[in-house]
Amino acid sequence: GYLYAIGIGTWVPNMPLARILRSATGDEGSWEDISGSIATATNPRGLVTYKGDLYISASLPGTAPAGAGIGLVYRYEPESPELWSEVSDPGFGNTDNAEVAYLTVFNGFLYASTVNYKTGFEVWKTNGRVLPNGKYRWTRVIKDGFGDTWNQWGMTMVRFRDPLFIGT
């Protein structure tokens, strides 16, 4: 029931000023800031719905290009003062995963692709199973740029009929 818009601050110079806005009508003056804890993140991307919840990816500030540090996946929780909760470990446990570039839903799983300038992008998936620490259990399905370390960005993931395509 809402239209969402994402703002990333500036890249040069990098200013971590992520903004997530929503509006029930799209009219001027109807936009609400729901950035919460993501306001200090960089490079918000991949806004999707999965199992009735809203998800976004963003990075903690760092020294990678465009100010990225390490990517995370967040779930919108309007009842929480922070508004967003982390559902992945930073970088899925790999400190070289500077960003989570894209999120998509396919065959009942939430997929996340990373940006990794050292070993190549990775793709992870979850069925939303919650671990004792409150985060989801994620399984890596692609590593090391799919065999080419120059494949550093998992840019897009698009479902076309039944297969899932990944653009690098």
mmCIF file of N, CA, C and O in Angstrom, residues 76-164:
data_model
loop_
_atom_site.group_PDB
_atom_site.id
_atom_site.type_symbol
_atom_site.label_atom_id
_atom_site.label_comp_id
_atom_site.label_asym_id
_atom_site.label_seq_id
_atom_site.Cartn_x
_atom_site.Cartn_y
_atom_site.Cartn_z
ATOM 1 N N TYR A 76 12.490 -4.470 7.528
ATOM 2 C CA TYR A 76 11.740 -3.340 8.087
ATOM 3 C C TYR A 76 10.893 -3.822 9.245
ATOM 4 O O TYR A 76 10.154 -4.796 9.117
ATOM 5 N N GLU A 77 11.018 -3.145 10.384
ATOM 6 C CA GLU A 77 10.249 -3.464 11.576
ATOM 7 C C GLU A 77 9.664 -2.172 12.140
ATOM 8 O O GLU A 77 10.288 -1.520 12.973
ATOM 9 N N PRO A 78 8.479 -1.785 11.670
ATOM 10 C CA PRO A 78 7.918 -0.489 12.045
ATOM 11 C C PRO A 78 7.672 -0.314 13.541
ATOM 12 O O PRO A 78 7.647 0.814 14.027
ATOM 13 N N GLU A 79 7.555 -1.403 14.291
ATOM 14 C CA GLU A 79 7.325 -1.298 15.731
ATOM 15 C C GLU A 79 8.608 -1.050 16.520
ATOM 16 O O GLU A 79 8.573 -0.714 17.690
ATOM 17 N N SER A 80 9.756 -1.212 15.879
ATOM 18 C CA SER A 80 11.051 -1.014 16.531
ATOM 19 C C SER A 80 11.486 0.447 16.406
ATOM 20 O O SER A 80 11.308 1.060 15.358
ATOM 21 N N PRO A 81 12.116 1.016 17.448
ATOM 22 C CA PRO A 81 12.594 2.399 17.339
ATOM 23 C C PRO A 81 13.631 2.580 16.227
ATOM 24 O O PRO A 81 13.722 3.658 15.639
ATOM 25 N N GLU A 82 14.414 1.559 15.920
ATOM 26 C CA GLU A 82 15.419 1.632 14.857
ATOM 27 C C GLU A 82 14.797 1.468 13.471
ATOM 28 O O GLU A 82 15.414 1.781 12.467
ATOM 29 N N LEU A 83 13.591 0.922 13.413
ATOM 30 C CA LEU A 83 12.810 0.657 12.197
ATOM 31 C C LEU A 83 13.349 -0.473 11.331
ATOM 32 O O LEU A 83 12.621 -1.053 10.555
ATOM 33 N N TRP A 84 14.636 -0.790 11.423
ATOM 34 C CA TRP A 84 15.238 -1.838 10.606
ATOM 35 C C TRP A 84 16.075 -2.752 11.483
ATOM 36 O O TRP A 84 16.780 -2.290 12.378
ATOM 37 N N SER A 85 16.041 -4.066 11.219
ATOM 38 C CA SER A 85 16.890 -5.010 11.956
ATOM 39 C C SER A 85 17.754 -5.776 10.970
ATOM 40 O O SER A 85 17.323 -6.094 9.855
ATOM 41 N N GLU A 86 18.974 -6.074 11.379
ATOM 42 C CA GLU A 86 19.900 -6.848 10.552
ATOM 43 C C GLU A 86 19.452 -8.301 10.519
ATOM 44 O O GLU A 86 19.208 -8.891 11.569
ATOM 45 N N VAL A 87 19.350 -8.867 9.315
ATOM 46 C CA VAL A 87 18.992 -10.279 9.195
ATOM 47 C C VAL A 87 20.126 -11.094 8.579
ATOM 48 O O VAL A 87 19.964 -12.278 8.312
ATOM 49 N N SER A 88 21.274 -10.447 8.356
ATOM 50 C CA SER A 88 22.465 -11.163 7.894
ATOM 51 C C SER A 88 23.642 -10.712 8.740
ATOM 52 O O SER A 88 23.616 -9.623 9.314
ATOM 53 N N ASP A 89 24.648 -11.542 8.810
ATOM 54 C CA ASP A 89 25.909 -11.095 9.395
ATOM 55 C C ASP A 89 26.543 -10.108 8.421
ATOM 56 O O ASP A 89 26.317 -10.199 7.208
ATOM 57 N N PRO A 90 27.351 -9.178 8.917
ATOM 58 C CA PRO A 90 28.041 -8.264 7.996
ATOM 59 C C PRO A 90 28.847 -9.050 6.954
ATOM 60 O O PRO A 90 29.645 -9.917 7.305
ATOM 61 N N GLY A 91 28.582 -8.763 5.674
ATOM 62 C CA GLY A 91 29.303 -9.438 4.593
ATOM 63 C C GLY A 91 29.087 -10.929 4.532
ATOM 64 O O GLY A 91 29.854 -11.642 3.898
ATOM 65 N N PHE A 92 28.070 -11.430 5.222
ATOM 66 C CA PHE A 92 27.818 -12.869 5.324
ATOM 67 C C PHE A 92 29.050 -13.577 5.885
ATOM 68 O O PHE A 92 29.357 -14.704 5.528
ATOM 69 N N GLY A 93 29.791 -12.875 6.751
ATOM 70 C CA GLY A 93 30.979 -13.444 7.368
ATOM 71 C C GLY A 93 32.264 -13.210 6.589
ATOM 72 O O GLY A 93 33.333 -13.587 7.039
ATOM 73 N N ASN A 94 32.172 -12.580 5.407
ATOM 74 C CA ASN A 94 33.345 -12.303 4.581
ATOM 75 C C ASN A 94 33.573 -10.795 4.587
ATOM 76 O O ASN A 94 32.788 -10.048 3.996
ATOM 77 N N THR A 95 34.629 -10.338 5.232
ATOM 78 C CA THR A 95 34.879 -8.898 5.356
ATOM 79 C C THR A 95 35.181 -8.226 4.022
ATOM 80 O O THR A 95 35.170 -6.997 3.946
ATOM 81 N N ASP A 96 35.420 -8.982 2.960
ATOM 82 C CA ASP A 96 35.658 -8.408 1.644
ATOM 83 C C ASP A 96 34.368 -8.134 0.865
ATOM 84 O O ASP A 96 34.409 -7.544 -0.206
ATOM 85 N N ASN A 97 33.228 -8.561 1.387
ATOM 86 C CA ASN A 97 31.944 -8.277 0.742
ATOM 87 C C ASN A 97 31.514 -6.867 1.134
ATOM 88 O O ASN A 97 30.805 -6.646 2.109
ATOM 89 N N ALA A 98 31.976 -5.879 0.334
ATOM 90 C CA ALA A 98 31.807 -4.465 0.664
ATOM 91 C C ALA A 98 30.361 -4.003 0.571
ATOM 92 O O ALA A 98 29.966 -3.066 1.259
ATOM 93 N N GLU A 99 29.577 -4.610 -0.277
ATOM 94 C CA GLU A 99 28.181 -4.226 -0.452
ATOM 95 C C GLU A 99 27.344 -5.460 -0.735
ATOM 96 O O GLU A 99 27.849 -6.474 -1.191
ATOM 97 N N VAL A 100 26.050 -5.332 -0.482
ATOM 98 C CA VAL A 100 25.068 -6.274 -1.003
ATOM 99 C C VAL A 100 24.365 -5.496 -2.105
ATOM 100 O O VAL A 100 23.593 -4.577 -1.847
ATOM 101 N N ALA A 101 24.695 -5.830 -3.350
ATOM 102 C CA ALA A 101 24.275 -5.034 -4.496
ATOM 103 C C ALA A 101 22.825 -5.262 -4.899
ATOM 104 O O ALA A 101 22.197 -4.365 -5.452
ATOM 105 N N TYR A 102 22.293 -6.436 -4.640
ATOM 106 C CA TYR A 102 20.980 -6.739 -5.179
ATOM 107 C C TYR A 102 20.288 -7.780 -4.318
ATOM 108 O O TYR A 102 20.932 -8.705 -3.807
ATOM 109 N N LEU A 103 18.986 -7.655 -4.202
ATOM 110 C CA LEU A 103 18.145 -8.649 -3.548
ATOM 111 C C LEU A 103 17.060 -9.061 -4.534
ATOM 112 O O LEU A 103 16.559 -8.236 -5.292
ATOM 113 N N THR A 104 16.694 -10.330 -4.504
ATOM 114 C CA THR A 104 15.565 -10.804 -5.299
ATOM 115 C C THR A 104 14.967 -12.024 -4.614
ATOM 116 O O THR A 104 15.600 -12.649 -3.759
ATOM 117 N N VAL A 105 13.749 -12.353 -4.996
ATOM 118 C CA VAL A 105 13.049 -13.521 -4.460
ATOM 119 C C VAL A 105 12.880 -14.512 -5.603
ATOM 120 O O VAL A 105 12.477 -14.137 -6.710
ATOM 121 N N PHE A 106 13.205 -15.784 -5.312
ATOM 122 C CA PHE A 106 13.103 -16.830 -6.320
ATOM 123 C C PHE A 106 12.851 -18.163 -5.638
ATOM 124 O O PHE A 106 13.569 -18.529 -4.698
ATOM 125 N N ASN A 107 11.825 -18.882 -6.066
ATOM 126 C CA ASN A 107 11.494 -20.223 -5.561
ATOM 127 C C ASN A 107 11.438 -20.297 -4.036
ATOM 128 O O ASN A 107 11.935 -21.250 -3.430
ATOM 129 N N GLY A 108 10.860 -19.291 -3.401
ATOM 130 C CA GLY A 108 10.685 -19.308 -1.950
ATOM 131 C C GLY A 108 11.900 -18.876 -1.151
ATOM 132 O O GLY A 108 11.905 -18.975 0.068
ATOM 133 N N PHE A 109 12.949 -18.422 -1.821
ATOM 134 C CA PHE A 109 14.158 -17.964 -1.146
ATOM 135 C C PHE A 109 14.383 -16.483 -1.423
ATOM 136 O O PHE A 109 14.041 -15.978 -2.495
ATOM 137 N N LEU A 110 15.003 -15.805 -0.469
ATOM 138 C CA LEU A 110 15.498 -14.454 -0.654
ATOM 139 C C LEU A 110 16.973 -14.571 -1.013
ATOM 140 O O LEU A 110 17.748 -15.188 -0.280
ATOM 141 N N TYR A 111 17.346 -14.015 -2.171
ATOM 142 C CA TYR A 111 18.727 -14.065 -2.655
ATOM 143 C C TYR A 111 19.384 -12.703 -2.501
ATOM 144 O O TYR A 111 18.735 -11.675 -2.696
ATOM 145 N N ALA A 112 20.676 -12.718 -2.193
ATOM 146 C CA ALA A 112 21.465 -11.494 -2.065
ATOM 147 C C ALA A 112 22.778 -11.678 -2.816
ATOM 148 O O ALA A 112 23.466 -12.685 -2.631
ATOM 149 N N SER A 113 23.110 -10.708 -3.671
ATOM 150 C CA SER A 113 24.404 -10.746 -4.365
ATOM 151 C C SER A 113 25.308 -9.665 -3.784
ATOM 152 O O SER A 113 24.837 -8.603 -3.386
ATOM 153 N N THR A 114 26.601 -9.937 -3.746
ATOM 154 C CA THR A 114 27.541 -9.024 -3.102
ATOM 155 C C THR A 114 28.439 -8.323 -4.110
ATOM 156 O O THR A 114 28.477 -8.661 -5.289
ATOM 157 N N VAL A 115 29.172 -7.350 -3.597
ATOM 158 C CA VAL A 115 30.269 -6.703 -4.312
ATOM 159 C C VAL A 115 31.536 -7.084 -3.558
ATOM 160 O O VAL A 115 31.636 -6.863 -2.349
ATOM 161 N N ASN A 116 32.477 -7.703 -4.263
ATOM 162 C CA ASN A 116 33.715 -8.141 -3.633
ATOM 163 C C ASN A 116 34.861 -7.846 -4.597
ATOM 164 O O ASN A 116 34.994 -8.500 -5.632
ATOM 165 N N TYR A 117 35.670 -6.827 -4.248
ATOM 166 C CA TYR A 117 36.746 -6.375 -5.134
ATOM 167 C C TYR A 117 37.986 -7.263 -5.075
ATOM 168 O O TYR A 117 38.864 -7.138 -5.915
ATOM 169 N N LYS A 118 38.071 -8.168 -4.103
ATOM 170 C CA LYS A 118 39.278 -8.995 -3.951
ATOM 171 C C LYS A 118 39.151 -10.367 -4.591
ATOM 172 O O LYS A 118 40.049 -10.813 -5.290
ATOM 173 N N THR A 119 38.034 -11.064 -4.341
ATOM 174 C CA THR A 119 37.910 -12.434 -4.836
ATOM 175 C C THR A 119 36.756 -12.633 -5.799
ATOM 176 O O THR A 119 36.573 -13.725 -6.315
ATOM 177 N N GLY A 120 35.946 -11.599 -6.035
ATOM 178 C CA GLY A 120 34.778 -11.722 -6.898
ATOM 179 C C GLY A 120 33.507 -11.855 -6.083
ATOM 180 O O GLY A 120 33.529 -12.244 -4.918
ATOM 181 N N PHE A 121 32.386 -11.519 -6.726
ATOM 182 C CA PHE A 121 31.103 -11.476 -6.022
ATOM 183 C C PHE A 121 30.690 -12.839 -5.490
ATOM 184 O O PHE A 121 31.184 -13.881 -5.923
ATOM 185 N N GLU A 122 29.753 -12.785 -4.548
ATOM 186 C CA GLU A 122 29.135 -13.989 -4.006
ATOM 187 C C GLU A 122 27.619 -13.820 -4.099
ATOM 188 O O GLU A 122 27.109 -12.697 -4.145
ATOM 189 N N VAL A 123 26.897 -14.949 -4.098
ATOM 190 C CA VAL A 123 25.438 -14.942 -3.995
ATOM 191 C C VAL A 123 25.063 -15.847 -2.838
ATOM 192 O O VAL A 123 25.584 -16.967 -2.707
ATOM 193 N N TRP A 124 24.162 -15.342 -1.999
ATOM 194 C CA TRP A 124 23.676 -16.056 -0.827
ATOM 195 C C TRP A 124 22.158 -16.156 -0.898
ATOM 196 O O TRP A 124 21.504 -15.316 -1.511
ATOM 197 N N LYS A 125 21.592 -17.184 -0.243
ATOM 198 C CA LYS A 125 20.139 -17.320 -0.193
ATOM 199 C C LYS A 125 19.706 -17.739 1.206
ATOM 200 O O LYS A 125 20.469 -18.345 1.961
ATOM 201 N N THR A 126 18.446 -17.396 1.527
ATOM 202 C CA THR A 126 17.851 -17.799 2.794
ATOM 203 C C THR A 126 16.383 -18.136 2.580
ATOM 204 O O THR A 126 15.742 -17.586 1.683
ATOM 205 N N ASN A 127 15.886 -19.025 3.407
ATOM 206 C CA ASN A 127 14.451 -19.299 3.412
ATOM 207 C C ASN A 127 13.769 -18.556 4.558
ATOM 208 O O ASN A 127 12.602 -18.785 4.848
ATOM 209 N N GLY A 128 14.521 -17.671 5.212
ATOM 210 C CA GLY A 128 13.973 -16.877 6.308
ATOM 211 C C GLY A 128 14.003 -17.570 7.653
ATOM 212 O O GLY A 128 13.429 -17.079 8.613
ATOM 213 N N ARG A 129 14.703 -18.698 7.734
ATOM 214 C CA ARG A 129 14.809 -19.405 9.013
ATOM 215 C C ARG A 129 15.656 -18.573 9.973
ATOM 216 O O ARG A 129 16.791 -18.207 9.657
ATOM 217 N N VAL A 130 15.103 -18.300 11.143
ATOM 218 C CA VAL A 130 15.757 -17.438 12.120
ATOM 219 C C VAL A 130 16.652 -18.271 13.039
ATOM 220 O O VAL A 130 16.237 -19.307 13.570
ATOM 221 N N LEU A 131 17.878 -17.806 13.219
ATOM 222 C CA LEU A 131 18.840 -18.432 14.118
ATOM 223 C C LEU A 131 18.666 -17.869 15.532
ATOM 224 O O LEU A 131 17.995 -16.843 15.717
ATOM 225 N N PRO A 132 19.281 -18.483 16.542
ATOM 226 C CA PRO A 132 19.156 -17.967 17.909
ATOM 227 C C PRO A 132 19.599 -16.510 18.076
ATOM 228 O O PRO A 132 19.096 -15.802 18.944
ATOM 229 N N ASN A 133 20.510 -16.025 17.214
ATOM 230 C CA ASN A 133 20.965 -14.640 17.327
ATOM 231 C C ASN A 133 20.003 -13.651 16.653
ATOM 232 O O ASN A 133 20.276 -12.451 16.600
ATOM 233 N N GLY A 134 18.879 -14.148 16.127
ATOM 234 C CA GLY A 134 17.874 -13.296 15.510
ATOM 235 C C GLY A 134 18.100 -13.048 14.030
ATOM 236 O O GLY A 134 17.258 -12.452 13.363
ATOM 237 N N LYS A 135 19.231 -13.490 13.503
ATOM 238 C CA LYS A 135 19.515 -13.313 12.078
ATOM 239 C C LYS A 135 19.078 -14.563 11.331
ATOM 240 O O LYS A 135 18.777 -15.589 11.924
ATOM 241 N N TYR A 136 19.053 -14.482 10.006
ATOM 242 C CA TYR A 136 18.631 -15.611 9.198
ATOM 243 C C TYR A 136 19.807 -16.530 8.895
ATOM 244 O O TYR A 136 20.956 -16.110 8.889
ATOM 245 N N ARG A 137 19.467 -17.782 8.628
ATOM 246 C CA ARG A 137 20.471 -18.733 8.140
ATOM 247 C C ARG A 137 20.612 -18.507 6.629
ATOM 248 O O ARG A 137 19.641 -18.600 5.891
ATOM 249 N N TRP A 138 21.822 -18.179 6.200
ATOM 250 C CA TRP A 138 22.118 -17.922 4.784
ATOM 251 C C TRP A 138 23.055 -19.007 4.271
ATOM 252 O O TRP A 138 23.939 -19.473 4.990
ATOM 253 N N THR A 139 22.877 -19.405 3.019
ATOM 254 C CA THR A 139 23.718 -20.400 2.360
ATOM 255 C C THR A 139 24.338 -19.770 1.122
ATOM 256 O O THR A 139 23.617 -19.201 0.290
ATOM 257 N N ARG A 140 25.654 -19.884 0.994
ATOM 258 C CA ARG A 140 26.329 -19.346 -0.193
ATOM 259 C C ARG A 140 26.095 -20.290 -1.369
ATOM 260 O O ARG A 140 26.269 -21.498 -1.245
ATOM 261 N N VAL A 141 25.710 -19.715 -2.516
ATOM 262 C CA VAL A 141 25.459 -20.522 -3.708
ATOM 263 C C VAL A 141 26.415 -20.183 -4.853
ATOM 264 O O VAL A 141 26.540 -20.971 -5.794
ATOM 265 N N ILE A 142 27.072 -19.027 -4.800
ATOM 266 C CA ILE A 142 28.113 -18.658 -5.768
ATOM 267 C C ILE A 142 29.226 -17.967 -5.000
ATOM 268 O O ILE A 142 28.964 -17.151 -4.115
ATOM 269 N N LYS A 143 30.479 -18.299 -5.337
ATOM 270 C CA LYS A 143 31.609 -17.630 -4.699
ATOM 271 C C LYS A 143 32.659 -17.284 -5.747
ATOM 272 O O LYS A 143 32.616 -17.767 -6.876
ATOM 273 N N ASP A 144 33.586 -16.448 -5.357
ATOM 274 C CA ASP A 144 34.751 -16.102 -6.184
ATOM 275 C C ASP A 144 34.383 -15.658 -7.597
ATOM 276 O O ASP A 144 35.007 -16.063 -8.578
ATOM 277 N N GLY A 145 33.355 -14.812 -7.706
ATOM 278 C CA GLY A 145 32.995 -14.274 -9.017
ATOM 279 C C GLY A 145 32.602 -15.329 -10.020
ATOM 280 O O GLY A 145 32.800 -15.162 -11.217
ATOM 281 N N PHE A 146 32.072 -16.441 -9.534
ATOM 282 C CA PHE A 146 31.687 -17.559 -10.398
ATOM 283 C C PHE A 146 32.888 -18.040 -11.201
ATOM 284 O O PHE A 146 32.820 -18.324 -12.392
ATOM 285 N N GLY A 147 34.053 -18.054 -10.507
ATOM 286 C CA GLY A 147 35.281 -18.553 -11.128
ATOM 287 C C GLY A 147 36.142 -17.480 -11.763
ATOM 288 O O GLY A 147 37.178 -17.780 -12.344
ATOM 289 N N ASP A 148 35.738 -16.221 -11.665
ATOM 290 C CA ASP A 148 36.504 -15.125 -12.269
ATOM 291 C C ASP A 148 36.536 -13.959 -11.286
ATOM 292 O O ASP A 148 35.527 -13.296 -11.074
ATOM 293 N N THR A 149 37.690 -13.711 -10.678
ATOM 294 C CA THR A 149 37.783 -12.666 -9.659
ATOM 295 C C THR A 149 37.499 -11.274 -10.209
ATOM 296 O O THR A 149 37.238 -10.350 -9.439
ATOM 297 N N TRP A 150 37.528 -11.101 -11.540
ATOM 298 C CA TRP A 150 37.170 -9.812 -12.140
ATOM 299 C C TRP A 150 35.668 -9.604 -12.174
ATOM 300 O O TRP A 150 35.195 -8.496 -12.429
ATOM 301 N N ASN A 151 34.899 -10.638 -11.926
ATOM 302 C CA ASN A 151 33.447 -10.499 -11.744
ATOM 303 C C ASN A 151 33.223 -10.033 -10.314
ATOM 304 O O ASN A 151 32.953 -10.824 -9.422
ATOM 305 N N GLN A 152 33.352 -8.744 -10.091
ATOM 306 C CA GLN A 152 33.344 -8.206 -8.736
ATOM 307 C C GLN A 152 31.963 -7.808 -8.237
ATOM 308 O O GLN A 152 31.764 -7.696 -7.037
ATOM 309 N N TRP A 153 31.037 -7.555 -9.139
ATOM 310 C CA TRP A 153 29.690 -7.124 -8.770
ATOM 311 C C TRP A 153 28.664 -8.158 -9.206
ATOM 312 O O TRP A 153 28.616 -8.520 -10.377
ATOM 313 N N GLY A 154 27.838 -8.599 -8.289
ATOM 314 C CA GLY A 154 26.634 -9.345 -8.638
ATOM 315 C C GLY A 154 25.545 -8.309 -8.870
ATOM 316 O O GLY A 154 24.767 -8.013 -7.978
ATOM 317 N N MET A 155 25.552 -7.696 -10.057
ATOM 318 C CA MET A 155 24.752 -6.492 -10.325
ATOM 319 C C MET A 155 23.253 -6.692 -10.264
ATOM 320 O O MET A 155 22.558 -5.949 -9.614
ATOM 321 N N THR A 156 22.747 -7.635 -10.993
ATOM 322 C CA THR A 156 21.297 -7.832 -11.046
ATOM 323 C C THR A 156 20.991 -9.314 -11.014
ATOM 324 O O THR A 156 21.800 -10.148 -11.402
ATOM 325 N N MET A 157 19.816 -9.626 -10.533
ATOM 326 C CA MET A 157 19.302 -10.987 -10.593
ATOM 327 C C MET A 157 17.877 -10.863 -11.090
ATOM 328 O O MET A 157 17.059 -10.174 -10.478
ATOM 329 N N VAL A 158 17.583 -11.514 -12.216
ATOM 330 C CA VAL A 158 16.287 -11.376 -12.844
ATOM 331 C C VAL A 158 15.705 -12.754 -13.106
ATOM 332 O O VAL A 158 16.379 -13.630 -13.654
ATOM 333 N N ARG A 159 14.470 -12.921 -12.721
ATOM 334 C CA ARG A 159 13.779 -14.172 -13.016
ATOM 335 C C ARG A 159 13.113 -14.029 -14.373
ATOM 336 O O ARG A 159 12.361 -13.087 -14.620
ATOM 337 N N PHE A 160 13.408 -14.946 -15.274
ATOM 338 C CA PHE A 160 12.779 -14.985 -16.592
ATOM 339 C C PHE A 160 12.205 -16.379 -16.766
ATOM 340 O O PHE A 160 12.960 -17.347 -16.897
ATOM 341 N N ARG A 161 10.891 -16.464 -16.711
ATOM 342 C CA ARG A 161 10.189 -17.732 -16.667
ATOM 343 C C ARG A 161 10.660 -18.475 -15.426
ATOM 344 O O ARG A 161 10.505 -17.974 -14.336
ATOM 345 N N ASP A 162 11.304 -19.644 -15.536
ATOM 346 C CA ASP A 162 11.724 -20.372 -14.354
ATOM 347 C C ASP A 162 13.163 -20.113 -13.924
ATOM 348 O O ASP A 162 13.446 -20.100 -12.744
ATOM 349 N N PRO A 163 14.117 -19.924 -14.825
ATOM 350 C CA PRO A 163 15.489 -19.741 -14.337
ATOM 351 C C PRO A 163 15.700 -18.350 -13.740
ATOM 352 O O PRO A 163 14.970 -17.406 -14.012
ATOM 353 N N LEU A 164 16.739 -18.264 -12.948
ATOM 354 C CA LEU A 164 17.189 -16.992 -12.380
ATOM 355 C C LEU A 164 18.493 -16.623 -13.071
ATOM 356 O O LEU A 164 19.422 -17.427 -13.122
#
